[in-house]
mmCIF file of C-alpha atoms and ligand atoms in Angstrom:
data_model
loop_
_atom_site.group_PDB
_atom_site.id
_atom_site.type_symbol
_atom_site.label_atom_id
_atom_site.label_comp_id
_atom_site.label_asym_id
_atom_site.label_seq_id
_atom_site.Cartn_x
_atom_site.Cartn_y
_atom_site.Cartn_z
ATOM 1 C CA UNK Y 3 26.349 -2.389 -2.633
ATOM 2 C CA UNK Y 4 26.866 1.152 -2.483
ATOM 3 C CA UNK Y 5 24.690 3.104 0.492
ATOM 4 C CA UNK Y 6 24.775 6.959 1.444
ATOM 5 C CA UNK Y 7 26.090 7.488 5.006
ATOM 6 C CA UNK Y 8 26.347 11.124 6.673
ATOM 7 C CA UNK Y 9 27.516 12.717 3.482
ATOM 8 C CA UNK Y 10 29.530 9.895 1.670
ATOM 9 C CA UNK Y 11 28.477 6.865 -0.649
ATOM 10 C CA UNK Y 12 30.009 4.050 0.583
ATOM 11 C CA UNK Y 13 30.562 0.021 0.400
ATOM 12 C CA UNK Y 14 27.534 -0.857 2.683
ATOM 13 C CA UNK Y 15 30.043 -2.960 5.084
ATOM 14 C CA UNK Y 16 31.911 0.298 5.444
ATOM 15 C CA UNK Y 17 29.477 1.832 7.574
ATOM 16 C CA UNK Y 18 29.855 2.572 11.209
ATOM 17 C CA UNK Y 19 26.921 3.782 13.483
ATOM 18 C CA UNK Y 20 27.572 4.355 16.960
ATOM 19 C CA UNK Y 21 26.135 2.649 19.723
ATOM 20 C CA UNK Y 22 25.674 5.756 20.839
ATOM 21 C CA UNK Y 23 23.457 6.905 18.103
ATOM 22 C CA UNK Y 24 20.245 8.316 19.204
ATOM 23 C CA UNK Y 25 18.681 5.854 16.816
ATOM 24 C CA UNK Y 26 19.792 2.610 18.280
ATOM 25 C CA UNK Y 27 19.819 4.105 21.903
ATOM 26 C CA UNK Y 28 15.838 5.568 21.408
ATOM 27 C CA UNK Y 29 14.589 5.080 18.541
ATOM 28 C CA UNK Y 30 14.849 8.811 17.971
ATOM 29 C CA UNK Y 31 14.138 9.059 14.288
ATOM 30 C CA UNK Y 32 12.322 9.004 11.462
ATOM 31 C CA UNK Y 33 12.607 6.611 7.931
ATOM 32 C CA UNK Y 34 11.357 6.808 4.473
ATOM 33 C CA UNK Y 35 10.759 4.898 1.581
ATOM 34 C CA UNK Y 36 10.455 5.853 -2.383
ATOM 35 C CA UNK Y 37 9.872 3.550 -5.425
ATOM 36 C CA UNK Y 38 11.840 3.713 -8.456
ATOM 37 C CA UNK Y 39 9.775 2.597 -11.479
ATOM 38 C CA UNK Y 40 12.602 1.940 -13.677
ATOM 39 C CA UNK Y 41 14.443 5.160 -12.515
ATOM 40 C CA UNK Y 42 11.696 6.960 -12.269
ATOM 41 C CA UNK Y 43 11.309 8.610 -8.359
ATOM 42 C CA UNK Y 44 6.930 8.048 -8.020
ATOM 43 C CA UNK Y 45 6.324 10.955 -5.864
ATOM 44 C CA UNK Y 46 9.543 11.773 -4.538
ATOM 45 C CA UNK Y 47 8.675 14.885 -3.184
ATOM 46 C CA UNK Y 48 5.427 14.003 -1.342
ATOM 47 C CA UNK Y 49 7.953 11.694 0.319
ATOM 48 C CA UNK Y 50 10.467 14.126 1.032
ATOM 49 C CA UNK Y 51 8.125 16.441 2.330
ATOM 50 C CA UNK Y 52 6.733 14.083 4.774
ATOM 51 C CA UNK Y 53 9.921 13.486 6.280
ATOM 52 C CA UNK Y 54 10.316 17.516 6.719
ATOM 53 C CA UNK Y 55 6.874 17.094 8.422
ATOM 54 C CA UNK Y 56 8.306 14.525 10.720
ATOM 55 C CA UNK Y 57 11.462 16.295 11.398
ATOM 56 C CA UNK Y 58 9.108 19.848 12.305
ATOM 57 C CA UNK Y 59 7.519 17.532 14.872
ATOM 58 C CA UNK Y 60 10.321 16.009 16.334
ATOM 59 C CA UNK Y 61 12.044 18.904 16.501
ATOM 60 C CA UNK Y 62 15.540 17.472 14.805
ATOM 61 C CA UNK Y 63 16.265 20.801 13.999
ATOM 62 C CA UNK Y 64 16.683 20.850 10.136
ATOM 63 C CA UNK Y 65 13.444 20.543 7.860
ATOM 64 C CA UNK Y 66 14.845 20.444 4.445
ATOM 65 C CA UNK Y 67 15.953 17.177 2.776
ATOM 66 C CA UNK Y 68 15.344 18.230 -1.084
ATOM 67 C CA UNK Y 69 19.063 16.767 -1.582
ATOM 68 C CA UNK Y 70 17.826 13.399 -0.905
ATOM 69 C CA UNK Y 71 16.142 13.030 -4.043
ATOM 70 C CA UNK Y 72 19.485 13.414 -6.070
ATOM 71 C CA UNK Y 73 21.254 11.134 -3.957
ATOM 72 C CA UNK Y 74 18.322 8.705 -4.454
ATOM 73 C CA UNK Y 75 19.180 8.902 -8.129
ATOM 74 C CA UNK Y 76 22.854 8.787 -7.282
ATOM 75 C CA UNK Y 77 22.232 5.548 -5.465
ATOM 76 C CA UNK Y 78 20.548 3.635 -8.079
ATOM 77 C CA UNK Y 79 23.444 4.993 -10.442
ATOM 78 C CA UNK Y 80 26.411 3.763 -8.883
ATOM 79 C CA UNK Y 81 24.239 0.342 -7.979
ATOM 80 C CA UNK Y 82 23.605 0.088 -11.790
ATOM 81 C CA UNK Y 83 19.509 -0.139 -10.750
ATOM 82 C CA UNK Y 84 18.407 3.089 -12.847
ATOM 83 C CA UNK Y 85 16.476 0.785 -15.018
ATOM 84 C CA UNK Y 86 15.496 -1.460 -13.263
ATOM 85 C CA UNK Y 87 12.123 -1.999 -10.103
ATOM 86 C CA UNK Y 88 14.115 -0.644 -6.851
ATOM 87 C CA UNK Y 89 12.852 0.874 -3.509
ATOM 88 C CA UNK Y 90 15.380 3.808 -1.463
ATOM 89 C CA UNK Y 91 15.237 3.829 2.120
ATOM 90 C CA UNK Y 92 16.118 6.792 4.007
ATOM 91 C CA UNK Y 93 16.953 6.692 8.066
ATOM 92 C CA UNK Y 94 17.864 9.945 9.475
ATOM 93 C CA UNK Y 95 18.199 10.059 13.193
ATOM 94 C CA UNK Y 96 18.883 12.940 15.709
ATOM 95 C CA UNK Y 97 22.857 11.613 15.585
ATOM 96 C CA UNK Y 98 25.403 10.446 18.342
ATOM 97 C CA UNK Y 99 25.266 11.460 21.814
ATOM 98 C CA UNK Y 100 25.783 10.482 25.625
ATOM 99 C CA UNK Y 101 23.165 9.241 26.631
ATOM 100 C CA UNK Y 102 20.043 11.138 28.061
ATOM 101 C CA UNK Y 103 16.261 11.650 26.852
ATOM 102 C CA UNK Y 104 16.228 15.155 26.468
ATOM 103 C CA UNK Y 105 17.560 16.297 23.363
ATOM 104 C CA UNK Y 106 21.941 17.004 23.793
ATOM 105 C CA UNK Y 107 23.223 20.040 23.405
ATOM 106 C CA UNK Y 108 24.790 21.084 21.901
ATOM 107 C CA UNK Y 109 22.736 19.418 18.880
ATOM 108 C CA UNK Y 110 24.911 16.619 16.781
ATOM 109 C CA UNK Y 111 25.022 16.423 13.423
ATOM 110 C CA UNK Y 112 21.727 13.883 12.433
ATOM 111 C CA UNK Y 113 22.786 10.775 11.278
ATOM 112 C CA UNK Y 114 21.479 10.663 7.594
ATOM 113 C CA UNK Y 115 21.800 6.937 5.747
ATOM 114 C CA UNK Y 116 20.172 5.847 2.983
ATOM 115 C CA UNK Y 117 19.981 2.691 0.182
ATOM 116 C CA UNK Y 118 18.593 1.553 -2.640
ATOM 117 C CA UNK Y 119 17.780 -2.097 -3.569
ATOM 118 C CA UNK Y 120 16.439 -3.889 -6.297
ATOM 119 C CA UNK Y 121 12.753 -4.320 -5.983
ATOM 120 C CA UNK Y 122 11.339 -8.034 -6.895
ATOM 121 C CA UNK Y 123 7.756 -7.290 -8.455
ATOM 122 C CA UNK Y 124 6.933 -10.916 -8.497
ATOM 123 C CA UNK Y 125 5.707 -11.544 -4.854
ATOM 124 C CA UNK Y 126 4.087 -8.290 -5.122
ATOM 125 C CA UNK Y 127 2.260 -9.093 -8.447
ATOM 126 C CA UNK Y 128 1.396 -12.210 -7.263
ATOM 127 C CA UNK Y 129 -0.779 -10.792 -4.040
ATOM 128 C CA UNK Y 130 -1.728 -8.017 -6.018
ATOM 129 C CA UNK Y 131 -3.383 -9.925 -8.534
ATOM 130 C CA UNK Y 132 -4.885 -13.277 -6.228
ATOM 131 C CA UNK Y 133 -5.389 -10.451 -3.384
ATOM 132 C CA UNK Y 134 -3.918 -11.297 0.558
ATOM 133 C CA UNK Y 135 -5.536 -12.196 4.308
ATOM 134 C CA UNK Y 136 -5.551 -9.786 7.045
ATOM 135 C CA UNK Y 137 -6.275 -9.747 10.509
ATOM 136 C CA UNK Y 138 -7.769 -7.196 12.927
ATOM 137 C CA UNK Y 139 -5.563 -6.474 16.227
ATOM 138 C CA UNK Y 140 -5.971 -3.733 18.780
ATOM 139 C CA UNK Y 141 -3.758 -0.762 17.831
ATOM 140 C CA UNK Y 142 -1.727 -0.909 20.560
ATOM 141 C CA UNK Y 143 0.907 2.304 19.142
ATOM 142 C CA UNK Y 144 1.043 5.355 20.494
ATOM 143 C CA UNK Y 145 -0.879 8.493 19.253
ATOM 144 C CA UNK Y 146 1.768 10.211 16.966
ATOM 145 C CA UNK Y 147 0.772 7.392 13.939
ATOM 146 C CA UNK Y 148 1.344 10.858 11.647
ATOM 147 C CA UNK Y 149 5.108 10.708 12.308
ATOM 148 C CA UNK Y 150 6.827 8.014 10.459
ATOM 149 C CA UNK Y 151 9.284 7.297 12.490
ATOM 150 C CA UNK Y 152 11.499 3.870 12.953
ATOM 151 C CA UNK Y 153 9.701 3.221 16.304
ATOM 152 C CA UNK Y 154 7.517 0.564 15.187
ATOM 153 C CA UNK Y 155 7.563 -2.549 17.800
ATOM 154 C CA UNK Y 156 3.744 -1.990 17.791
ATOM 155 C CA UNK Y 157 3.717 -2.803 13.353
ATOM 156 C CA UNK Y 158 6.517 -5.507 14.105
ATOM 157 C CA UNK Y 159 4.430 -7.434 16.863
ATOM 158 C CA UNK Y 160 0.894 -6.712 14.945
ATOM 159 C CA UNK Y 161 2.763 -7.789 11.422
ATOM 160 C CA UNK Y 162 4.268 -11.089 13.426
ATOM 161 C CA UNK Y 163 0.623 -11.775 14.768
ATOM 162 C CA UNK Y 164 -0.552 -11.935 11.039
ATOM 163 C CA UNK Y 165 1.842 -14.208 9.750
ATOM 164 C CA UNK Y 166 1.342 -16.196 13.253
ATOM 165 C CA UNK Y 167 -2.062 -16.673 11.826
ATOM 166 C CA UNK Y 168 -1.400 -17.284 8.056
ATOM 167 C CA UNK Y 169 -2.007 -13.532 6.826
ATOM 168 C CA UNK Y 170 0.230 -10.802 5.469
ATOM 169 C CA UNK Y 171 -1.039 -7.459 7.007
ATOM 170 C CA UNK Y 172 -2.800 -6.427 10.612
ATOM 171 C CA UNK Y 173 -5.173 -4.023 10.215
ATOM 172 C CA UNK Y 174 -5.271 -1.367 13.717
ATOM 173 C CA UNK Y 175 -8.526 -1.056 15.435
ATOM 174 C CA UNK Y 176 -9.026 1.842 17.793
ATOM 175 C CA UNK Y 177 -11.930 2.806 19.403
ATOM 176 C CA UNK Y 178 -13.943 0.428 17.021
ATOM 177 C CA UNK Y 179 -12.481 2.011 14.256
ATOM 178 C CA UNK Y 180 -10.388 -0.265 11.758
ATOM 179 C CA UNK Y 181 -7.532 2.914 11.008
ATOM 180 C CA UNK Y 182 -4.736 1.483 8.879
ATOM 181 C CA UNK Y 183 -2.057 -2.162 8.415
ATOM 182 C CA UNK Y 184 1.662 -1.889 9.788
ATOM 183 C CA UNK Y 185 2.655 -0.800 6.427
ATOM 184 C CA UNK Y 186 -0.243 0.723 4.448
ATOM 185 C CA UNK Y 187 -3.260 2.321 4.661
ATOM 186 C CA UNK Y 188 -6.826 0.378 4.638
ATOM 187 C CA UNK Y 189 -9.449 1.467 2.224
ATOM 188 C CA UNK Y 190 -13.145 -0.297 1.323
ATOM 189 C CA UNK Y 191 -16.220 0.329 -0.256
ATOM 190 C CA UNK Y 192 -19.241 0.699 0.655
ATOM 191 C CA UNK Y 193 -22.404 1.208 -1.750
ATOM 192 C CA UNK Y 194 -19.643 2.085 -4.871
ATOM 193 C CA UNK Y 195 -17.956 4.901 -2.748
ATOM 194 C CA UNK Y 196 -14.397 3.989 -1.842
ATOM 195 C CA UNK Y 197 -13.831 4.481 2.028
ATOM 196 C CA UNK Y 198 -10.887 5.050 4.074
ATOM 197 C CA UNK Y 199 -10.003 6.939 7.113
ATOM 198 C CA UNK Y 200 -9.498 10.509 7.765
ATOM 199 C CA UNK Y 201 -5.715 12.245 8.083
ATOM 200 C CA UNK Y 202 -5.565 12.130 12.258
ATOM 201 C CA UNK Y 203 -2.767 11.409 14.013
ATOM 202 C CA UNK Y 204 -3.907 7.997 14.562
ATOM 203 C CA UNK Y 205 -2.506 7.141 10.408
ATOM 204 C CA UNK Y 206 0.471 8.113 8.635
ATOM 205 C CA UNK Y 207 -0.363 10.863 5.415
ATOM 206 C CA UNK Y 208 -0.017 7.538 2.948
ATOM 207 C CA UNK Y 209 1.334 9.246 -0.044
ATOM 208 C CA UNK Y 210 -0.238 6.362 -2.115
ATOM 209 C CA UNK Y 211 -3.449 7.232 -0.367
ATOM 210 C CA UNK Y 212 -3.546 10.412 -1.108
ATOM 211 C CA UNK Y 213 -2.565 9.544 -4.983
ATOM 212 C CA UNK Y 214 -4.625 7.298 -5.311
ATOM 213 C CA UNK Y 215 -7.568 9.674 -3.678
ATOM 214 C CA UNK Y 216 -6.769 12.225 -6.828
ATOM 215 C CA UNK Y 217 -7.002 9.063 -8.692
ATOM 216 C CA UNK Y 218 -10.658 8.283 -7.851
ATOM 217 C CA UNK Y 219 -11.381 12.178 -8.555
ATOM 218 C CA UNK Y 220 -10.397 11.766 -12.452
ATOM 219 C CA UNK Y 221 -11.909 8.205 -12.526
ATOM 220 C CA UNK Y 222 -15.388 9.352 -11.448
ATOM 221 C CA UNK Y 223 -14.491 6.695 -8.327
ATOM 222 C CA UNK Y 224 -16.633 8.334 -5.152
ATOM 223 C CA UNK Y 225 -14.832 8.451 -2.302
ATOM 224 C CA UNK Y 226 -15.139 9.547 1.880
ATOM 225 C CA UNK Y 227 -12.643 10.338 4.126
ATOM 226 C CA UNK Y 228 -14.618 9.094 6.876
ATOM 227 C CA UNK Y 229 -13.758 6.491 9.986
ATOM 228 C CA UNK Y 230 -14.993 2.770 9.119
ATOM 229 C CA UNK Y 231 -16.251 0.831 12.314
ATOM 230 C CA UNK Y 232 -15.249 -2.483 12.834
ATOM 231 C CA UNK Y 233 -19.066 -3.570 13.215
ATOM 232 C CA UNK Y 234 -19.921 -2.388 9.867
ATOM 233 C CA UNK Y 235 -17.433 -3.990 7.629
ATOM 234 C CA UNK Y 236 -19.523 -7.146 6.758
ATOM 235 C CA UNK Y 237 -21.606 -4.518 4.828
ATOM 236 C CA UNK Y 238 -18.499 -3.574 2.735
ATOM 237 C CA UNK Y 239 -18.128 -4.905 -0.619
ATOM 238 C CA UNK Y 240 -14.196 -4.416 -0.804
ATOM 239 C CA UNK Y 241 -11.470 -4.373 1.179
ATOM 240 C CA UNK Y 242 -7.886 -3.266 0.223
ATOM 241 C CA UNK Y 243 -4.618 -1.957 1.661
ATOM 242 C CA UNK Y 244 -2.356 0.892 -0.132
ATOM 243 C CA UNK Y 245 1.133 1.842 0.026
ATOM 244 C CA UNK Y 246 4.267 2.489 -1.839
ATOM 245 C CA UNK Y 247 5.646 -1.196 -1.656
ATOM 246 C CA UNK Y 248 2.071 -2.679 -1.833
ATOM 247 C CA UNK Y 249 0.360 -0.539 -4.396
ATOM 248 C CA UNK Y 250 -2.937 -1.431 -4.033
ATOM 249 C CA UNK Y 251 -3.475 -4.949 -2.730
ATOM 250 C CA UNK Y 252 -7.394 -6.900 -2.181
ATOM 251 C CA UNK Y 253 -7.835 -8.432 1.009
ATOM 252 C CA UNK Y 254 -9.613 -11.660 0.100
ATOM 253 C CA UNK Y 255 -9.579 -13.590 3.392
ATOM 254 C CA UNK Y 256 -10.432 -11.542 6.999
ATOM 255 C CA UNK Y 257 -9.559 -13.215 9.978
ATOM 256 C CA UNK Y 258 -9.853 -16.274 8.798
ATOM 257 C CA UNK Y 259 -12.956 -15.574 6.778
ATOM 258 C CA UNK Y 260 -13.081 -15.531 3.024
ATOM 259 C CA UNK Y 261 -14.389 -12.649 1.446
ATOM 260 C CA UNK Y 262 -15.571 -12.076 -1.280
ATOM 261 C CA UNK Y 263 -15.218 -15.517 -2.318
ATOM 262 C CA UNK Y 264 -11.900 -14.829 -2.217
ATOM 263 C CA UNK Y 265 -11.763 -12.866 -5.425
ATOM 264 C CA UNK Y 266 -10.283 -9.432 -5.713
ATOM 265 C CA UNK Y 267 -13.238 -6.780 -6.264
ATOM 266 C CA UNK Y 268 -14.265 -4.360 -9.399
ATOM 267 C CA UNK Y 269 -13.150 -1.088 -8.009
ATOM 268 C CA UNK Y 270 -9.770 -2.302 -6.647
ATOM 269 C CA UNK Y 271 -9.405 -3.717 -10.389
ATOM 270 C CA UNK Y 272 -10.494 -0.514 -11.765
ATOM 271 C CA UNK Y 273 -7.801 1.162 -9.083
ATOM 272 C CA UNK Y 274 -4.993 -1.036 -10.298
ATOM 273 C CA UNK Y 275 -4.912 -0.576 -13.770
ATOM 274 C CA UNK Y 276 -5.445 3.447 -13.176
ATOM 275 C CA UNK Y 277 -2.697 3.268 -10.825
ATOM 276 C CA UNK Y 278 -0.360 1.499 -13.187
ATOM 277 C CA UNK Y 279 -1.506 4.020 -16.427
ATOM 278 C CA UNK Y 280 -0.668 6.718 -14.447
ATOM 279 C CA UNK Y 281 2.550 5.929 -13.224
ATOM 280 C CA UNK Y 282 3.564 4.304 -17.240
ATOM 281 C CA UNK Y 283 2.381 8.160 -18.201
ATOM 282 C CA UNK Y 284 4.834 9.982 -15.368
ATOM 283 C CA UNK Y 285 8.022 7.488 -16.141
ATOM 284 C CA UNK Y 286 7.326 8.658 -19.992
ATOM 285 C CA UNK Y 287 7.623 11.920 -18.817
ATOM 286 C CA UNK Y 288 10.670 11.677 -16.532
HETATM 287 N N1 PDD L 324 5.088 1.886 4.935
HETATM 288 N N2 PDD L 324 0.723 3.350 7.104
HETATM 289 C C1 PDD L 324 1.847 2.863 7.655
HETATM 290 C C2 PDD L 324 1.856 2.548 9.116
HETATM 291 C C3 PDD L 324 3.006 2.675 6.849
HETATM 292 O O1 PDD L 324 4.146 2.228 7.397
HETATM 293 C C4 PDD L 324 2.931 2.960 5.461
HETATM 294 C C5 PDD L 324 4.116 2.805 4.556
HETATM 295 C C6 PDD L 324 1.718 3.446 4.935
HETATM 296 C C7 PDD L 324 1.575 3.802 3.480
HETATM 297 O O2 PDD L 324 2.287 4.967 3.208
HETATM 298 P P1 PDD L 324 2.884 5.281 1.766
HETATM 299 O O3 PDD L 324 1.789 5.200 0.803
HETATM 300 O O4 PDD L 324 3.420 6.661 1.897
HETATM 301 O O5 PDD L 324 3.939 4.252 1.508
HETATM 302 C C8 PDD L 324 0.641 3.641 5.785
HETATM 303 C C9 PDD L 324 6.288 1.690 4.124
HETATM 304 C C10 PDD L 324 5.996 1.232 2.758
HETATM 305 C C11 PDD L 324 7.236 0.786 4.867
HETATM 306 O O6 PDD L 324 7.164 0.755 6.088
HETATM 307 O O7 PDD L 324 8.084 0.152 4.231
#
């Protein structure tokens, strides 16, 4: 497998990060992930961006990483996956240096790695189309959620809880207010008008939320960006989570409770096949 690492591609078991590196010391950086529809980057730029938003806020002292799209392309190139489902991680961390919690000076270079692998629809189909259980679990991370960065013991241990208890995503409740899983964002209707939190910095910016948010718009779907309290969600009529590796995925089953008779709903349905005709139309177009 070939991998990008700090300016080279590489044999994966060629790599060598530091022990020093800020991101095995701290945590100090930030990850990414884009999915390759049979070479075709879905919203590589959003992506990108987001990681430049990161990278303002943690101050890593570079904000552009436009190249990162060609090497994404690069990568499924020389892994022979430009046809094929794949997903490209990106890890950039604020590099190697002694170590102390204030940033070093002077600044090192950031540590920049990045892979692509092929992507396995099947499991993903499979929950997409029978829908998957969730939990509820006291969001316990801290209150940067906006940055998406690879300090995520809080998703790890909420994500471990879920599959403790037979399920496949936690959903974060704060303040009474079910916010978004360990690796997606949590949407459900109410009354026909699809419901999911507002940008704070209690979420991550889901790029698929936001998509699919336009989507709604040109499928007459109503939609509010408003909080959704714990207490109410019995009155909901759908539940789903969102995100680049999980599309758009019914919960069926909530903390042990079946819902909806376990059967994925009409509007995530109606969201699905939208969401697949409009990412058909932009491959055509790549
Ligand atoms: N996770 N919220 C959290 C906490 C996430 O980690 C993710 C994505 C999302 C959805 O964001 P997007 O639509 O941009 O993928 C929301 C990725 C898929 C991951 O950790 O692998």
């Amino acid at each position: 497998m070939i991998v990008y690492f700090n300016d080279e591609f590489m044999e994966k078991d060629k790599v060598c990060i530091s022990p020093d590196d800020r991101g095995f010391l701290f945590a100090d950086g930030l990850y990414e992930v884009i999915r390759s529809y049979k070479g075709y980057l879905f919203q590589a730029k959003e992506h990108l961006d987001r990681l430049s938003y990161g990278a303002t806020h943690l101050k890593l002292g570079r904000t552009d990483f436009s190249e990162l799209e060609e090497i994404a392309r690069e990568l499924l190139s020389r892994n022979g996956l430009e046809s094929e489902n794949a997903t490209i991680y990106f890890q950039v961390t604020r590099g190697v240096a002694k170590r102390s919690h204030a940033f070093p000076t002077p600044a090192p270079a950031l540590t920049v790695y990045a892979a692509a692998s092929k992507f396995d629809p099947a499991a993903a189909d499979r929950k997409r189309e029978n829908g998957i259980s969730a939990i509820t679990i006291a969001d316990t991370r801290w209150a940067r959620c906006d940055m998406k960065t690879t300090a995520l013991t809080a998703n790890i241990l909420a994500n471990q809880a879920a599959v403790e208890n037979d399920a496949q995503e936690a959903i974060f409740i704060r303040d009474g207010v079910m916010l978004e899983g360990t690796h997606s964002n949590f949407m459900a209707v109410f009354d026909d008008v699809l419901v999911t939190a507002p940008l704070s910095n209690y979420i991550l910016g889901g790029i698929t939320r936001n998509f699919i948010l336009g989507l709604c718009r040109r499928e007459n779907i109503k939609v509010e960006e408003r909080p959704i309290f714990e207490k109410d969600i019995h009155m909901a009529s759908e539940m789903m989570i969102v995100g680049t590796t999980t599309e758009i995925t019914p919960i069926v089953r909530m903390n042990h409770t079946l819902f909806r008779a376990g059967k994925p709903g009409p509007v995530a349905r109606a969201l699905q096949a939208a969401y697949q005709r409009e990412i058909d139309h932009l491959a055509s177009l790549k």
